[in-house]
Amino acid sequence: MSGEATNDAVRDERDPLENELSARPALLDGYLRARANAARVLGSEHIESWKSVSRSLYHLNAGPGVLEGLWSFESRALPRIDPATLPVLGEAVAELCRHAGARCAAKAVTGARDRVPHGGDPSEALEWLKLLAQLARRAPEALAPFLGSADMLLSRLALPDLAAWIEDGLRFHVRDRRRRIAYFRLDDPLAHRRLAVHEGRSRLSGHADRLALFARCLFDVELRCEALPAGPDDEAPLTRARLGAGRLLVPEGLQAPAGHEAKAFFEAMTAHAAAHLVFTRERFAIGKLKPLQIALTGLLEDARVERLAAARYPGLMRLWLSFHGVARPARTVQSLFARLSRGLLDPAFEVADGWVVKGRRLFEAAFAEDPHRQTLAREIADILGHDLGQMRIPFDAKAYRVEPSYRDDGIGLFDVPDDAETDPLDLMVEGARMTPEPEEGGSQLGAGEDAGRANASQAETSDLGAVVATLPEWDYRLNAEHPDFVTIRQATMDGGDPARLLTALDESRSVASRIHALLRRARIDRPVRLKRQMEGEEIDMEAVQDLVVSRRLGEVPDPRIYSTKQRRGRDLAVMLLLDTSQSTADPVGDGQKTVLDVASLAIAILGSEMEKLGDPFAVLSFASNGRENVRLGEVKAFDEMVDAMIPRLAGLRPGYSTRLGAAARHAADGLATRHNHRRVLIVVSDGEPSDVDVDDARYLGEDARRAVLNVRDRGLDVFCVALGDAADRAAAPIFGRRNTLAVRRITDLPERLAALYFRLTVS
Amino acid sequence: MSLDPFRIADEPFYSPVAEEMTLFEAAYAERLPVMLKGPTGCGKTRFVEHMAWKLGRPLVTIACHEDMTAADLVGRFLLDGDATVWRDGPMTQAVRGGAICYLDEIVEARQDTTVVIHPLTDERRVLMLEKKNELIPAHEDFFLVISYNPGYQSAVKDLKESTKQRFAAIDFDYAEPEREARIVAAEAGIQPALADTLVKIARASRNLRGHGLEEGASTRTIIRAGKLISRGIGVEQACEMAIVAPLTDSPDTRSALRSAVQACL
Ligand SMILES: Nc1ncnc2c1ncn2[C@@H]1O[C@H](COP(=O)(O)OP(=O)(O)OP(=O)(O)O)[C@@H](O)[C@H]1O
Ligand SMILES: [Mg+2]
């Protein structure tokens, strides 16, 4: 390959850099070779752009280290690089030279080169280089220490998270150069704390959608992975994922590995759960099984489904095995189980222990006979369990954890009789108490108590409404997001008596008809091309051709020879987000109605108009009671009719606080799934964000502002209708003045809301 | 004008799925227009080529698209110096010369375009050249075949009921795994084991149909991946180029597909 490159490294007298380099034969040689390679890959079209990159770097006094680093970067990256990004690459390297000096730049460039997989996608390495250039520009002294820590950081953080970590360092130590250096050298404890925070981001929430697709892709099953936040005083939080009813609940406390490994970990977890969904055809009867038997049955069944899944997808075995460590041989349950688990998957794994050997032999024989016979797990579990007892190896049910931690806790594999009031997990704990091992008597009594308490706290949580999402929250003081910080729960929508609302609707007929007249004129859509028009901004060539032909033939030509683009029809979806916090209980006007009454009425009127126009819309209500309990009520789903929403609107009751950012994020998640041309989120609120667990007056406002920005980034439009005298003062900084509509006299709301809607949808 | 360039000399490789050859021959014998229904890249075009070769008829293939007008099908007057001359469109050529005319992905064409085939599909078997004011009776060997991908169906783009009902339909789908692997191995020139893996990947991606993907990877797609691999590209990378990247831009879907590719290896 390289010999070939030298051969066609022909001289080119017209290349100025080649002439300039003639006094430096070693560098010249490298240049010619790189140029030939670039010419071959890029073709004549982009070679000039390539040359100018090298030339300008040379003129910057980049030095041979940088240039050669760049060329070797390119020789790896070129086959896959987008030629348009060449100047970006050049600019990044130039920036490094300018700010951090040639030596440091050379180190950065060669480091980046090593991140380009051979023949692979160079875009990540390019991003990395851009990140370095940015750091060099903002804090030149930080680059060298940062490069020293780079390997460690990259092993723990993905690039965007690493960028955020850098940002933290620069913000925290704006003026203090020495501390900045310490931060990037990882000598500053803060650097480690921020690292931990950003690592935490690789928790489940960012992966959930991808994992659901992954499970479906492999096994055509529906599997939702959901984060299970630990309750505020949850004393027995889950330590492993729990599988049930097509859902995999992943406790927040589960220690997932950091950075890139988190991806593999969650995939291993998902693939394992999906394998159960496919291959664990029926649940095991729990009957009078002892905890040890339950644990062993789970272990064997885990191996059985993984073996079956890997027969179809061999790569999964690699994935799973990467989480099976090498347990030190010991006569403990932990060691024996770990070695058995691995031994059942990995034929190359050598074990001498008789118990493991026996388990393996029994399993292989039964599996070879019929791998789909699920009871083999039960039968072998009984034998192995009995042997353990004979060996006098104690099993501590309370301390038992399924290993490796990507596997679910196995409880989902067992059938709990309907009349059992206790959780099978408690059964396991309970079981341990009934057959006490002599040494462990004391602690097991405690276990029983724990189980009772765990049950009580669970009852309390279910009272709060089902958890539908966990969302991040922005902390302006840290200039960072707290990942998975806010729990969104589904508010129950008890319909109320619609009589009052219907009467109010009836009384507002004149308003409604004005609104109707207004909205009928609203038109919006993607432009479509119309051919053969009398006028238009472009000429329709085909029509012209026909016109000339007709003329020749002596026919009357068709004069419509233009084409034009036009908007026709409507294509938008609207989500209304209604604040129902305590302040909406305030009376308005003559005191007969509350803020919430008027808002409900306005939505009812607008809703029926939107339905007539055929615009899909949804309504959510929100109120919060601390970050663990942000309640969103589905007043109307997109696919429901307006009639369904009236009783729910009537049933809304004011209460609690206003955690606006969380509500907006969640609403946007729902709206973003729509495929309409335009998607609009309208927040109707009467106050500034606040909540019981937040003292800092700025905090929730800043979070809401951030949330709105993020929602806009996703291509959604966001507006606020601010109710009451002062509400717009709070809303404008969050939504922007232009996107805030102040409605001082709340009784005007129906008309104002409709007017806003009109403005939004015709413009 | 000769249709010789449209004749197929060598047998195109086609591995039959079920009865489709018999059905096609019967329809041809009766000159009953045929609609080939099935997802993209499952072998419809190849099948028609094979049948045209088998029946010894020339094959005129027309790929339909949104901007296609009736004139693109039947022909138009062109300017030639001071005179105008009529130039037959491909459809007219097929009608006159007795070819098999294959309208690929007919839903893509606008409905006012598709109506020109109506008189060809009933007892009349004629083509109207409105511009020329001429009625051409079809050659006795003329045969009309269209393809139709039900996955594409949407309210805006579907065939008119009156068009659909003029055709006898033959259903196509991706071949079952073993046969699809044989096709892939033969077409891409790769080892059977690798073809098996590629088929596994394709089948996994088809599970995402309607869940993030409009369509999964077709036989065509994995043949392409196979060809890249036989050129020395790594399996993962070839799948990235030929399967993952073309199918979707959504990061989540891409990532799920990539992981599925790895699971198959
Ligand atoms: N049964 C088959 N026998 C032989 N080759 C096949 C078969 N099915 C698919 N192929 C291969 O798949 C490729 C794609 O098939 P083809 O172009 O016929 O698809 P199609 O159904 O016409 O797709 P589209 O709807 O996109 O036009 C062919 O080039 C051929 O290599
Ligand atoms: Mg399991």
GROMACS .gro file of C-alpha atoms in nm, chain B residues 52-157:
model
  106
  815ALA     CA    1  -3.986  -1.261  -1.964
  816TRP     CA    2  -3.682  -1.469  -2.044
  817LYS     CA    3  -3.873  -1.792  -1.993
  818LEU     CA    4  -4.161  -1.681  -2.213
  819GLY     CA    5  -3.924  -1.537  -2.469
  820ARG     CA    6  -4.082  -1.192  -2.463
  821PRO     CA    7  -3.906  -0.857  -2.456
  822LEU     CA    8  -3.945  -0.672  -2.128
  823VAL     CA    9  -4.009  -0.299  -2.103
  824THR     CA   10  -3.966  -0.180  -1.745
  825ILE     CA   11  -4.092   0.159  -1.635
  826ALA     CA   12  -4.009   0.289  -1.290
  827CYS     CA   13  -4.297   0.507  -1.183
  828HIS     CA   14  -4.249   0.830  -0.993
  829GLU     CA   15  -4.452   1.122  -0.874
  830ASP     CA   16  -4.372   1.358  -1.158
  831MET     CA   17  -4.443   1.104  -1.428
  832THR     CA   18  -4.712   1.218  -1.668
  833ALA     CA   19  -4.924   1.026  -1.912
  834ALA     CA   20  -4.702   1.161  -2.189
  835ASP     CA   21  -4.401   0.997  -2.028
  836LEU     CA   22  -4.579   0.666  -2.071
  837VAL     CA   23  -4.748   0.693  -2.409
  838GLY     CA   24  -4.532   0.947  -2.591
  839ARG     CA   25  -4.540   1.305  -2.709
  840PHE     CA   26  -4.481   1.536  -2.998
  841LEU     CA   27  -4.130   1.667  -3.010
  842LEU     CA   28  -3.992   1.964  -3.199
  843ASP     CA   29  -3.765   1.868  -3.484
  844GLY     CA   30  -3.649   2.171  -3.676
  845ASP     CA   31  -3.961   2.333  -3.808
  846ALA     CA   32  -4.167   2.022  -3.783
  847THR     CA   33  -4.313   1.825  -3.497
  848VAL     CA   34  -4.264   1.453  -3.477
  849TRP     CA   35  -4.440   1.202  -3.263
  850ARG     CA   36  -4.225   0.986  -3.041
  851ASP     CA   37  -4.373   0.672  -2.886
  852GLY     CA   38  -4.335   0.639  -2.512
  853PRO     CA   39  -4.214   0.308  -2.366
  854MET     CA   40  -4.566   0.189  -2.297
  855THR     CA   41  -4.671   0.248  -2.656
  856GLN     CA   42  -4.367   0.063  -2.780
  857ALA     CA   43  -4.455  -0.233  -2.564
  858VAL     CA   44  -4.817  -0.226  -2.680
  859ARG     CA   45  -4.725  -0.216  -3.045
  860GLY     CA   46  -4.444  -0.466  -3.029
  861GLY     CA   47  -4.598  -0.721  -2.796
  862ALA     CA   48  -4.365  -0.687  -2.499
  863ILE     CA   49  -4.421  -0.754  -2.134
  864CYS     CA   50  -4.459  -0.409  -1.983
  865TYR     CA   51  -4.362  -0.383  -1.617
  866LEU     CA   52  -4.472  -0.074  -1.426
  867ASP     CA   53  -4.258  -0.077  -1.114
  868GLU     CA   54  -4.397   0.081  -0.795
  869ILE     CA   55  -4.708   0.206  -0.963
  870VAL     CA   56  -4.847   0.379  -0.650
  871GLU     CA   57  -4.580   0.641  -0.697
  872ALA     CA   58  -4.745   0.763  -1.017
  873ARG     CA   59  -5.024   1.015  -0.998
  874GLN     CA   60  -5.372   0.882  -1.049
  875ASP     CA   61  -5.439   1.084  -1.362
  876THR     CA   62  -5.137   0.909  -1.509
  877THR     CA   63  -5.236   0.559  -1.409
  878VAL     CA   64  -5.574   0.582  -1.579
  879VAL     CA   65  -5.414   0.551  -1.923
  880ILE     CA   66  -5.361   0.183  -1.851
  881HIS     CA   67  -5.728   0.118  -1.788
  882PRO     CA   68  -5.836   0.046  -2.147
  883LEU     CA   69  -5.538  -0.189  -2.177
  884THR     CA   70  -5.651  -0.397  -1.885
  885ASP     CA   71  -6.001  -0.493  -1.994
  886GLU     CA   72  -6.141  -0.670  -2.300
  887ARG     CA   73  -6.068  -0.369  -2.518
  888ARG     CA   74  -5.690  -0.411  -2.490
  889VAL     CA   75  -5.627  -0.077  -2.655
  890LEU     CA   76  -5.411   0.223  -2.577
  891MET     CA   77  -5.543   0.574  -2.636
  892LEU     CA   78  -5.304   0.832  -2.774
  893GLU     CA   79  -5.513   1.132  -2.691
  894LYS     CA   80  -5.271   1.387  -2.833
  895LYS     CA   81  -5.260   1.204  -3.163
  896ASN     CA   82  -5.619   1.108  -3.155
  897GLU     CA   83  -5.525   0.750  -3.220
  898LEU     CA   84  -5.635   0.419  -3.076
  899ILE     CA   85  -5.376   0.142  -3.081
  900PRO     CA   86  -5.493  -0.215  -3.038
  901ALA     CA   87  -5.244  -0.411  -2.832
  902HIS     CA   88  -5.024  -0.673  -2.998
  903GLU     CA   89  -5.151  -1.018  -2.908
  904ASP     CA   90  -4.841  -1.087  -2.699
  905PHE     CA   91  -4.860  -0.763  -2.505
  906PHE     CA   92  -4.878  -0.827  -2.132
  907LEU     CA   93  -4.906  -0.581  -1.847
  908VAL     CA   94  -4.748  -0.636  -1.506
  909ILE     CA   95  -4.739  -0.388  -1.220
  910SER     CA   96  -4.576  -0.399  -0.879
  911TYR     CA   97  -4.734  -0.276  -0.566
  912ASN     CA   98  -4.586  -0.249  -0.220
  913PRO     CA   99  -4.861  -0.273   0.039
  914GLY     CA  100  -4.627  -0.140   0.308
  915TYR     CA  101  -4.626   0.199   0.145
  916GLN     CA  102  -4.999   0.229   0.155
  917SER     CA  103  -5.126   0.548   0.304
  918ALA     CA  104  -5.438   0.752   0.263
  919VAL     CA  105  -5.270   0.979   0.013
  920LYS     CA  106  -5.090   0.718  -0.186
   0.00000   0.00000   0.00000
